[in-house]
Amino acid sequence: MITWSPVEGSKRVVAEAYVQETETILVRFPNGVEWYYSACPQAVWQEFTANGQSHGEYIARVLDAKPNGRWNG
């Protein structure tokens, strides 16, 4: 069971989740599409969710370089 957390104040991301067992960050976009970013240890998740961190900028700068694709959870 994935526990999604709503994201406040982001224009690009409406919800996020982390699957520790597989080191996967999940992102839900405003259009309802859910995306995964794998090979993300706990430190990457903490950076992504840090106060003041722009989710859109972090995705473009860090997560897009990780293995990723549409989540069909």
PDB file of N, CA, C and O in Angstrom:
ATOM      1  N   MET A   1       0.849  -1.200   0.000  1.00  0.00           N
ATOM      2  CA  MET A   1       0.000   0.000   0.000  1.00  0.00           C
ATOM      3  C   MET A   1       0.880   1.244   0.000  1.00  0.00           C
ATOM      4  O   MET A   1       1.724   1.406   0.882  1.00  0.00           O
ATOM      5  N   ILE A   2       0.691   2.084  -0.974  1.00  0.00           N
ATOM      6  CA  ILE A   2       1.444   3.329  -1.087  1.00  0.00           C
ATOM      7  C   ILE A   2       0.695   4.421  -0.345  1.00  0.00           C
ATOM      8  O   ILE A   2      -0.508   4.600  -0.535  1.00  0.00           O
ATOM      9  N   THR A   3       1.417   5.156   0.501  1.00  0.00           N
ATOM     10  CA  THR A   3       0.834   6.281   1.216  1.00  0.00           C
ATOM     11  C   THR A   3       1.292   7.567   0.542  1.00  0.00           C
ATOM     12  O   THR A   3       2.465   7.931   0.611  1.00  0.00           O
ATOM     13  N   TRP A   4       0.364   8.229  -0.135  1.00  0.00           N
ATOM     14  CA  TRP A   4       0.652   9.484  -0.821  1.00  0.00           C
ATOM     15  C   TRP A   4       0.486  10.643   0.143  1.00  0.00           C
ATOM     16  O   TRP A   4      -0.455  10.665   0.933  1.00  0.00           O
ATOM     17  N   SER A   5       1.377  11.614   0.041  1.00  0.00           N
ATOM     18  CA  SER A   5       1.275  12.846   0.833  1.00  0.00           C
ATOM     19  C   SER A   5       1.003  14.000  -0.113  1.00  0.00           C
ATOM     20  O   SER A   5       1.697  14.139  -1.131  1.00  0.00           O
ATOM     21  N   PRO A   6       0.012  14.842   0.202  1.00  0.00           N
ATOM     22  CA  PRO A   6      -0.238  16.004  -0.658  1.00  0.00           C
ATOM     23  C   PRO A   6       0.925  16.984  -0.597  1.00  0.00           C
ATOM     24  O   PRO A   6       1.602  17.085   0.429  1.00  0.00           O
ATOM     25  N   VAL A   7       1.157  17.675  -1.693  1.00  0.00           N
ATOM     26  CA  VAL A   7       2.215  18.677  -1.770  1.00  0.00           C
ATOM     27  C   VAL A   7       1.551  20.039  -1.884  1.00  0.00           C
ATOM     28  O   VAL A   7       0.792  20.288  -2.814  1.00  0.00           O
ATOM     29  N   GLU A   8       1.825  20.892  -0.933  1.00  0.00           N
ATOM     30  CA  GLU A   8       1.262  22.249  -0.935  1.00  0.00           C
ATOM     31  C   GLU A   8       2.248  23.215  -1.588  1.00  0.00           C
ATOM     32  O   GLU A   8       3.458  23.089  -1.408  1.00  0.00           O
ATOM     33  N   GLY A   9       1.745  24.166  -2.329  1.00  0.00           N
ATOM     34  CA  GLY A   9       2.569  25.244  -2.866  1.00  0.00           C
ATOM     35  C   GLY A   9       3.390  24.902  -4.092  1.00  0.00           C
ATOM     36  O   GLY A   9       4.250  25.669  -4.490  1.00  0.00           O
ATOM     37  N   SER A  10       3.150  23.751  -4.704  1.00  0.00           N
ATOM     38  CA  SER A  10       3.873  23.390  -5.920  1.00  0.00           C
ATOM     39  C   SER A  10       2.920  23.466  -7.098  1.00  0.00           C
ATOM     40  O   SER A  10       1.794  22.987  -7.025  1.00  0.00           O
ATOM     41  N   LYS A  11       3.382  24.053  -8.185  1.00  0.00           N
ATOM     42  CA  LYS A  11       2.571  24.109  -9.400  1.00  0.00           C
ATOM     43  C   LYS A  11       2.726  22.830 -10.217  1.00  0.00           C
ATOM     44  O   LYS A  11       1.888  22.522 -11.045  1.00  0.00           O
ATOM     45  N   ARG A  12       3.798  22.095  -9.972  1.00  0.00           N
ATOM     46  CA  ARG A  12       4.114  20.936 -10.812  1.00  0.00           C
ATOM     47  C   ARG A  12       3.723  19.606 -10.175  1.00  0.00           C
ATOM     48  O   ARG A  12       3.479  18.633 -10.882  1.00  0.00           O
ATOM     49  N   VAL A  13       3.685  19.518  -8.852  1.00  0.00           N
ATOM     50  CA  VAL A  13       3.455  18.254  -8.159  1.00  0.00           C
ATOM     51  C   VAL A  13       2.296  18.409  -7.185  1.00  0.00           C
ATOM     52  O   VAL A  13       2.263  19.377  -6.424  1.00  0.00           O
ATOM     53  N   VAL A  14       1.356  17.463  -7.189  1.00  0.00           N
ATOM     54  CA  VAL A  14       0.231  17.537  -6.256  1.00  0.00           C
ATOM     55  C   VAL A  14       0.345  16.524  -5.114  1.00  0.00           C
ATOM     56  O   VAL A  14      -0.268  16.700  -4.070  1.00  0.00           O
ATOM     57  N   ALA A  15       1.131  15.439  -5.329  1.00  0.00           N
ATOM     58  CA  ALA A  15       1.323  14.443  -4.265  1.00  0.00           C
ATOM     59  C   ALA A  15       2.639  13.718  -4.496  1.00  0.00           C
ATOM     60  O   ALA A  15       3.162  13.674  -5.617  1.00  0.00           O
ATOM     61  N   GLU A  16       3.154  13.132  -3.398  1.00  0.00           N
ATOM     62  CA  GLU A  16       4.425  12.429  -3.460  1.00  0.00           C
ATOM     63  C   GLU A  16       4.382  11.234  -2.522  1.00  0.00           C
ATOM     64  O   GLU A  16       3.586  11.200  -1.575  1.00  0.00           O
ATOM     65  N   ALA A  17       5.224  10.258  -2.806  1.00  0.00           N
ATOM     66  CA  ALA A  17       5.321   9.072  -1.954  1.00  0.00           C
ATOM     67  C   ALA A  17       6.727   8.505  -2.102  1.00  0.00           C
ATOM     68  O   ALA A  17       7.422   8.772  -3.090  1.00  0.00           O
ATOM     69  N   TYR A  18       7.126   7.713  -1.111  1.00  0.00           N
ATOM     70  CA  TYR A  18       8.436   7.065  -1.160  1.00  0.00           C
ATOM     71  C   TYR A  18       8.290   5.610  -0.769  1.00  0.00           C
ATOM     72  O   TYR A  18       7.653   5.282   0.231  1.00  0.00           O
ATOM     73  N   VAL A  19       8.873   4.735  -1.588  1.00  0.00           N
ATOM     74  CA  VAL A  19       8.876   3.308  -1.308  1.00  0.00           C
ATOM     75  C   VAL A  19      10.300   2.943  -0.905  1.00  0.00           C
ATOM     76  O   VAL A  19      11.185   2.806  -1.766  1.00  0.00           O
ATOM     77  N   GLN A  20      10.517   2.839   0.392  1.00  0.00           N
ATOM     78  CA  GLN A  20      11.870   2.635   0.913  1.00  0.00           C
ATOM     79  C   GLN A  20      12.483   1.312   0.441  1.00  0.00           C
ATOM     80  O   GLN A  20      13.670   1.256   0.115  1.00  0.00           O
ATOM     81  N   GLU A  21      11.688   0.258   0.383  1.00  0.00           N
ATOM     82  CA  GLU A  21      12.207  -1.059   0.004  1.00  0.00           C
ATOM     83  C   GLU A  21      12.843  -1.071  -1.385  1.00  0.00           C
ATOM     84  O   GLU A  21      13.801  -1.798  -1.627  1.00  0.00           O
ATOM     85  N   THR A  22      12.306  -0.269  -2.282  1.00  0.00           N
ATOM     86  CA  THR A  22      12.825  -0.228  -3.652  1.00  0.00           C
ATOM     87  C   THR A  22      13.524   1.095  -3.973  1.00  0.00           C
ATOM     88  O   THR A  22      13.934   1.294  -5.125  1.00  0.00           O
ATOM     89  N   GLU A  23      13.642   1.962  -2.964  1.00  0.00           N
ATOM     90  CA  GLU A  23      14.270   3.286  -3.134  1.00  0.00           C
ATOM     91  C   GLU A  23      13.673   4.018  -4.341  1.00  0.00           C
ATOM     92  O   GLU A  23      14.369   4.479  -5.233  1.00  0.00           O
ATOM     93  N   THR A  24      12.340   4.124  -4.313  1.00  0.00           N
ATOM     94  CA  THR A  24      11.613   4.739  -5.422  1.00  0.00           C
ATOM     95  C   THR A  24      10.791   5.925  -4.936  1.00  0.00           C
ATOM     96  O   THR A  24      10.029   5.805  -3.980  1.00  0.00           O
ATOM     97  N   ILE A  25      10.952   7.059  -5.610  1.00  0.00           N
ATOM     98  CA  ILE A  25      10.130   8.238  -5.356  1.00  0.00           C
ATOM     99  C   ILE A  25       8.981   8.212  -6.367  1.00  0.00           C
ATOM    100  O   ILE A  25       9.200   7.996  -7.564  1.00  0.00           O
ATOM    101  N   LEU A  26       7.772   8.434  -5.866  1.00  0.00           N
ATOM    102  CA  LEU A  26       6.593   8.516  -6.720  1.00  0.00           C
ATOM    103  C   LEU A  26       6.069   9.939  -6.697  1.00  0.00           C
ATOM    104  O   LEU A  26       6.028  10.570  -5.636  1.00  0.00           O
ATOM    105  N   VAL A  27       5.662  10.425  -7.847  1.00  0.00           N
ATOM    106  CA  VAL A  27       5.173  11.796  -7.978  1.00  0.00           C
ATOM    107  C   VAL A  27       3.862  11.773  -8.752  1.00  0.00           C
ATOM    108  O   VAL A  27       3.749  11.087  -9.775  1.00  0.00           O
ATOM    109  N   ARG A  28       2.867  12.500  -8.248  1.00  0.00           N
ATOM    110  CA  ARG A  28       1.599  12.667  -8.968  1.00  0.00           C
ATOM    111  C   ARG A  28       1.531  14.104  -9.469  1.00  0.00           C
ATOM    112  O   ARG A  28       1.664  15.058  -8.695  1.00  0.00           O
ATOM    113  N   PHE A  29       1.309  14.249 -10.762  1.00  0.00           N
ATOM    114  CA  PHE A  29       1.246  15.562 -11.384  1.00  0.00           C
ATOM    115  C   PHE A  29      -0.202  16.056 -11.434  1.00  0.00           C
ATOM    116  O   PHE A  29      -1.133  15.268 -11.270  1.00  0.00           O
ATOM    117  N   PRO A  30      -0.419  17.354 -11.667  1.00  0.00           N
ATOM    118  CA  PRO A  30      -1.780  17.904 -11.664  1.00  0.00           C
ATOM    119  C   PRO A  30      -2.738  17.229 -12.652  1.00  0.00           C
ATOM    120  O   PRO A  30      -3.937  17.185 -12.411  1.00  0.00           O
ATOM    121  N   ASN A  31      -2.229  16.673 -13.738  1.00  0.00           N
ATOM    122  CA  ASN A  31      -3.094  16.014 -14.718  1.00  0.00           C
ATOM    123  C   ASN A  31      -3.446  14.578 -14.318  1.00  0.00           C
ATOM    124  O   ASN A  31      -4.081  13.858 -15.072  1.00  0.00           O
ATOM    125  N   GLY A  32      -2.988  14.156 -13.120  1.00  0.00           N
ATOM    126  CA  GLY A  32      -3.299  12.825 -12.616  1.00  0.00           C
ATOM    127  C   GLY A  32      -2.276  11.761 -12.964  1.00  0.00           C
ATOM    128  O   GLY A  32      -2.340  10.643 -12.448  1.00  0.00           O
ATOM    129  N   VAL A  33      -1.335  12.068 -13.823  1.00  0.00           N
ATOM    130  CA  VAL A  33      -0.298  11.105 -14.186  1.00  0.00           C
ATOM    131  C   VAL A  33       0.622  10.886 -12.991  1.00  0.00           C
ATOM    132  O   VAL A  33       1.021  11.836 -12.314  1.00  0.00           O
ATOM    133  N   GLU A  34       0.941   9.626 -12.739  1.00  0.00           N
ATOM    134  CA  GLU A  34       1.869   9.272 -11.665  1.00  0.00           C
ATOM    135  C   GLU A  34       3.155   8.745 -12.287  1.00  0.00           C
ATOM    136  O   GLU A  34       3.124   7.974 -13.234  1.00  0.00           O
ATOM    137  N   TRP A  35       4.293   9.198 -11.749  1.00  0.00           N
ATOM    138  CA  TRP A  35       5.593   8.897 -12.314  1.00  0.00           C
ATOM    139  C   TRP A  35       6.477   8.326 -11.221  1.00  0.00           C
ATOM    140  O   TRP A  35       6.363   8.722 -10.067  1.00  0.00           O
ATOM    141  N   TYR A  36       7.368   7.396 -11.585  1.00  0.00           N
ATOM    142  CA  TYR A  36       8.330   6.866 -10.611  1.00  0.00           C
ATOM    143  C   TYR A  36       9.739   7.297 -10.979  1.00  0.00           C
ATOM    144  O   TYR A  36      10.064   7.508 -12.148  1.00  0.00           O
ATOM    145  N   TYR A  37      10.567   7.437  -9.968  1.00  0.00           N
ATOM    146  CA  TYR A  37      11.997   7.706 -10.113  1.00  0.00           C
ATOM    147  C   TYR A  37      12.700   6.709  -9.207  1.00  0.00           C
ATOM    148  O   TYR A  37      12.540   6.760  -7.982  1.00  0.00           O
ATOM    149  N   SER A  38      13.449   5.772  -9.790  1.00  0.00           N
ATOM    150  CA  SER A  38      14.101   4.743  -8.989  1.00  0.00           C
ATOM    151  C   SER A  38      15.564   5.106  -8.740  1.00  0.00           C
ATOM    152  O   SER A  38      16.052   6.127  -9.225  1.00  0.00           O
ATOM    153  N   ALA A  39      16.240   4.257  -7.970  1.00  0.00           N
ATOM    154  CA  ALA A  39      17.636   4.473  -7.559  1.00  0.00           C
ATOM    155  C   ALA A  39      17.752   5.747  -6.721  1.00  0.00           C
ATOM    156  O   ALA A  39      18.681   6.534  -6.876  1.00  0.00           O
ATOM    157  N   CYS A  40      16.767   5.956  -5.828  1.00  0.00           N
ATOM    158  CA  CYS A  40      16.724   7.137  -4.977  1.00  0.00           C
ATOM    159  C   CYS A  40      16.837   6.731  -3.502  1.00  0.00           C
ATOM    160  O   CYS A  40      15.821   6.408  -2.870  1.00  0.00           O
ATOM    161  N   PRO A  41      18.049   6.712  -2.962  1.00  0.00           N
ATOM    162  CA  PRO A  41      18.177   6.381  -1.551  1.00  0.00           C
ATOM    163  C   PRO A  41      17.489   7.419  -0.667  1.00  0.00           C
ATOM    164  O   PRO A  41      17.081   8.489  -1.129  1.00  0.00           O
ATOM    165  N   GLN A  42      17.379   7.116   0.598  1.00  0.00           N
ATOM    166  CA  GLN A  42      16.696   7.976   1.579  1.00  0.00           C
ATOM    167  C   GLN A  42      17.196   9.424   1.522  1.00  0.00           C
ATOM    168  O   GLN A  42      16.412  10.357   1.640  1.00  0.00           O
ATOM    169  N   ALA A  43      18.489   9.628   1.314  1.00  0.00           N
ATOM    170  CA  ALA A  43      19.051  10.989   1.268  1.00  0.00           C
ATOM    171  C   ALA A  43      18.451  11.804   0.120  1.00  0.00           C
ATOM    172  O   ALA A  43      18.203  13.005   0.264  1.00  0.00           O
ATOM    173  N   VAL A  44      18.205  11.160  -1.014  1.00  0.00           N
ATOM    174  CA  VAL A  44      17.599  11.864  -2.156  1.00  0.00           C
ATOM    175  C   VAL A  44      16.160  12.238  -1.820  1.00  0.00           C
ATOM    176  O   VAL A  44      15.710  13.353  -2.111  1.00  0.00           O
ATOM    177  N   TRP A  45      15.422  11.321  -1.199  1.00  0.00           N
ATOM    178  CA  TRP A  45      14.049  11.608  -0.774  1.00  0.00           C
ATOM    179  C   TRP A  45      14.025  12.794   0.187  1.00  0.00           C
ATOM    180  O   TRP A  45      13.185  13.687   0.078  1.00  0.00           O
ATOM    181  N   GLN A  46      14.950  12.819   1.131  1.00  0.00           N
ATOM    182  CA  GLN A  46      14.996  13.919   2.102  1.00  0.00           C
ATOM    183  C   GLN A  46      15.303  15.244   1.425  1.00  0.00           C
ATOM    184  O   GLN A  46      14.726  16.269   1.773  1.00  0.00           O
ATOM    185  N   GLU A  47      16.212  15.241   0.444  1.00  0.00           N
ATOM    186  CA  GLU A  47      16.498  16.473  -0.305  1.00  0.00           C
ATOM    187  C   GLU A  47      15.261  16.928  -1.084  1.00  0.00           C
ATOM    188  O   GLU A  47      14.926  18.108  -1.103  1.00  0.00           O
ATOM    189  N   PHE A  48      14.588  15.984  -1.738  1.00  0.00           N
ATOM    190  CA  PHE A  48      13.409  16.293  -2.553  1.00  0.00           C
ATOM    191  C   PHE A  48      12.291  16.911  -1.718  1.00  0.00           C
ATOM    192  O   PHE A  48      11.601  17.823  -2.164  1.00  0.00           O
ATOM    193  N   THR A  49      12.128  16.436  -0.489  1.00  0.00           N
ATOM    194  CA  THR A  49      11.025  16.885   0.364  1.00  0.00           C
ATOM    195  C   THR A  49      11.439  17.954   1.377  1.00  0.00           C
ATOM    196  O   THR A  49      10.629  18.336   2.216  1.00  0.00           O
ATOM    197  N   ALA A  50      12.657  18.453   1.289  1.00  0.00           N
ATOM    198  CA  ALA A  50      13.132  19.466   2.236  1.00  0.00           C
ATOM    199  C   ALA A  50      12.318  20.753   2.117  1.00  0.00           C
ATOM    200  O   ALA A  50      11.877  21.126   1.020  1.00  0.00           O
ATOM    201  N   ASN A  51      12.110  21.413   3.236  1.00  0.00           N
ATOM    202  CA  ASN A  51      11.403  22.697   3.244  1.00  0.00           C
ATOM    203  C   ASN A  51      12.101  23.679   2.316  1.00  0.00           C
ATOM    204  O   ASN A  51      13.325  23.798   2.333  1.00  0.00           O
ATOM    205  N   GLY A  52      11.329  24.357   1.499  1.00  0.00           N
ATOM    206  CA  GLY A  52      11.869  25.364   0.596  1.00  0.00           C
ATOM    207  C   GLY A  52      12.388  24.808  -0.721  1.00  0.00           C
ATOM    208  O   GLY A  52      12.754  25.574  -1.608  1.00  0.00           O
ATOM    209  N   GLN A  53      12.427  23.490  -0.860  1.00  0.00           N
ATOM    210  CA  GLN A  53      12.912  22.876  -2.098  1.00  0.00           C
ATOM    211  C   GLN A  53      11.828  22.956  -3.170  1.00  0.00           C
ATOM    212  O   GLN A  53      10.684  22.582  -2.935  1.00  0.00           O
ATOM    213  N   SER A  54      12.183  23.457  -4.331  1.00  0.00           N
ATOM    214  CA  SER A  54      11.254  23.476  -5.460  1.00  0.00           C
ATOM    215  C   SER A  54      11.189  22.067  -6.048  1.00  0.00           C
ATOM    216  O   SER A  54      12.200  21.535  -6.524  1.00  0.00           O
ATOM    217  N   HIS A  55      10.007  21.460  -6.008  1.00  0.00           N
ATOM    218  CA  HIS A  55       9.854  20.111  -6.539  1.00  0.00           C
ATOM    219  C   HIS A  55      10.172  20.069  -8.035  1.00  0.00           C
ATOM    220  O   HIS A  55      10.859  19.169  -8.498  1.00  0.00           O
ATOM    221  N   GLY A  56       9.661  21.035  -8.779  1.00  0.00           N
ATOM    222  CA  GLY A  56       9.903  21.059 -10.218  1.00  0.00           C
ATOM    223  C   GLY A  56      11.374  21.189 -10.558  1.00  0.00           C
ATOM    224  O   GLY A  56      11.888  20.492 -11.431  1.00  0.00           O
ATOM    225  N   GLU A  57      12.070  22.073  -9.865  1.00  0.00           N
ATOM    226  CA  GLU A  57      13.502  22.256 -10.114  1.00  0.00           C
ATOM    227  C   GLU A  57      14.284  20.998  -9.745  1.00  0.00           C
ATOM    228  O   GLU A  57      15.207  20.604 -10.457  1.00  0.00           O
ATOM    229  N   TYR A  58      13.919  20.371  -8.627  1.00  0.00           N
ATOM    230  CA  TYR A  58      14.632  19.166  -8.190  1.00  0.00           C
ATOM    231  C   TYR A  58      14.411  18.021  -9.177  1.00  0.00           C
ATOM    232  O   TYR A  58      15.342  17.278  -9.484  1.00  0.00           O
ATOM    233  N   ILE A  59      13.197  17.892  -9.675  1.00  0.00           N
ATOM    234  CA  ILE A  59      12.922  16.856 -10.674  1.00  0.00           C
ATOM    235  C   ILE A  59      13.802  17.079 -11.902  1.00  0.00           C
ATOM    236  O   ILE A  59      14.455  16.147 -12.392  1.00  0.00           O
ATOM    237  N   ALA A  60      13.836  18.305 -12.391  1.00  0.00           N
ATOM    238  CA  ALA A  60      14.620  18.605 -13.590  1.00  0.00           C
ATOM    239  C   ALA A  60      16.120  18.433 -13.353  1.00  0.00           C
ATOM    240  O   ALA A  60      16.840  17.918 -14.224  1.00  0.00           O
ATOM    241  N   ARG A  61      16.589  18.828 -12.182  1.00  0.00           N
ATOM    242  CA  ARG A  61      18.026  18.829 -11.892  1.00  0.00           C
ATOM    243  C   ARG A  61      18.552  17.458 -11.486  1.00  0.00           C
ATOM    244  O   ARG A  61      19.672  17.082 -11.851  1.00  0.00           O
ATOM    245  N   VAL A  62      17.754  16.675 -10.749  1.00  0.00           N
ATOM    246  CA  VAL A  62      18.256  15.427 -10.167  1.00  0.00           C
ATOM    247  C   VAL A  62      17.461  14.201 -10.629  1.00  0.00           C
ATOM    248  O   VAL A  62      18.022  13.234 -11.148  1.00  0.00           O
ATOM    249  N   LEU A  63      16.154  14.237 -10.448  1.00  0.00           N
ATOM    250  CA  LEU A  63      15.363  13.019 -10.654  1.00  0.00           C
ATOM    251  C   LEU A  63      15.249  12.603 -12.111  1.00  0.00           C
ATOM    252  O   LEU A  63      15.200  11.405 -12.408  1.00  0.00           O
ATOM    253  N   ASP A  64      15.211  13.552 -13.042  1.00  0.00           N
ATOM    254  CA  ASP A  64      15.097  13.180 -14.452  1.00  0.00           C
ATOM    255  C   ASP A  64      16.307  12.373 -14.939  1.00  0.00           C
ATOM    256  O   ASP A  64      16.213  11.672 -15.946  1.00  0.00           O
ATOM    257  N   ALA A  65      17.427  12.445 -14.222  1.00  0.00           N
ATOM    258  CA  ALA A  65      18.610  11.670 -14.584  1.00  0.00           C
ATOM    259  C   ALA A  65      18.559  10.237 -14.053  1.00  0.00           C
ATOM    260  O   ALA A  65      19.367   9.393 -14.429  1.00  0.00           O
ATOM    261  N   LYS A  66      17.592   9.951 -13.187  1.00  0.00           N
ATOM    262  CA  LYS A  66      17.409   8.620 -12.610  1.00  0.00           C
ATOM    263  C   LYS A  66      16.532   7.778 -13.541  1.00  0.00           C
ATOM    264  O   LYS A  66      15.781   8.320 -14.355  1.00  0.00           O
ATOM    265  N   PRO A  67      16.593   6.447 -13.403  1.00  0.00           N
ATOM    266  CA  PRO A  67      15.633   5.624 -14.153  1.00  0.00           C
ATOM    267  C   PRO A  67      14.210   6.047 -13.775  1.00  0.00           C
ATOM    268  O   PRO A  67      13.904   6.176 -12.596  1.00  0.00           O
ATOM    269  N   ASN A  68      13.367   6.292 -14.765  1.00  0.00           N
ATOM    270  CA  ASN A  68      12.031   6.795 -14.467  1.00  0.00           C
ATOM    271  C   ASN A  68      11.050   6.394 -15.556  1.00  0.00           C
ATOM    272  O   ASN A  68      11.440   5.979 -16.646  1.00  0.00           O
ATOM    273  N   GLY A  69       9.778   6.541 -15.227  1.00  0.00           N
ATOM    274  CA  GLY A  69       8.729   6.234 -16.188  1.00  0.00           C
ATOM    275  C   GLY A  69       7.364   6.373 -15.536  1.00  0.00           C
ATOM    276  O   GLY A  69       7.245   6.712 -14.368  1.00  0.00           O
ATOM    277  N   ARG A  70       6.354   6.087 -16.318  1.00  0.00           N
ATOM    278  CA  ARG A  70       4.981   6.193 -15.819  1.00  0.00           C
ATOM    279  C   ARG A  70       4.720   5.083 -14.800  1.00  0.00           C
ATOM    280  O   ARG A  70       5.042   3.922 -15.041  1.00  0.00           O
ATOM    281  N   TRP A  71       4.142   5.465 -13.660  1.00  0.00           N
ATOM    282  CA  TRP A  71       3.830   4.518 -12.586  1.00  0.00           C
ATOM    283  C   TRP A  71       2.470   3.908 -12.858  1.00  0.00           C
ATOM    284  O   TRP A  71       1.503   4.624 -13.070  1.00  0.00           O
ATOM    285  N   ASN A  72       2.433   2.616 -12.831  1.00  0.00           N
ATOM    286  CA  ASN A  72       1.175   1.906 -13.026  1.00  0.00           C
ATOM    287  C   ASN A  72       0.867   1.075 -11.785  1.00  0.00           C
ATOM    288  O   ASN A  72       0.489  -0.084 -11.898  1.00  0.00           O
ATOM    289  N   GLY A  73       1.078   1.705 -10.628  1.00  0.00           N
ATOM    290  CA  GLY A  73       0.903   1.026  -9.356  1.00  0.00           C
ATOM    291  C   GLY A  73      -0.440   0.508  -9.150  1.00  0.00           C
ATOM    292  O   GLY A  73      -0.819  -0.384  -8.525  1.00  0.00           O
TER     293      GLY A  73
END
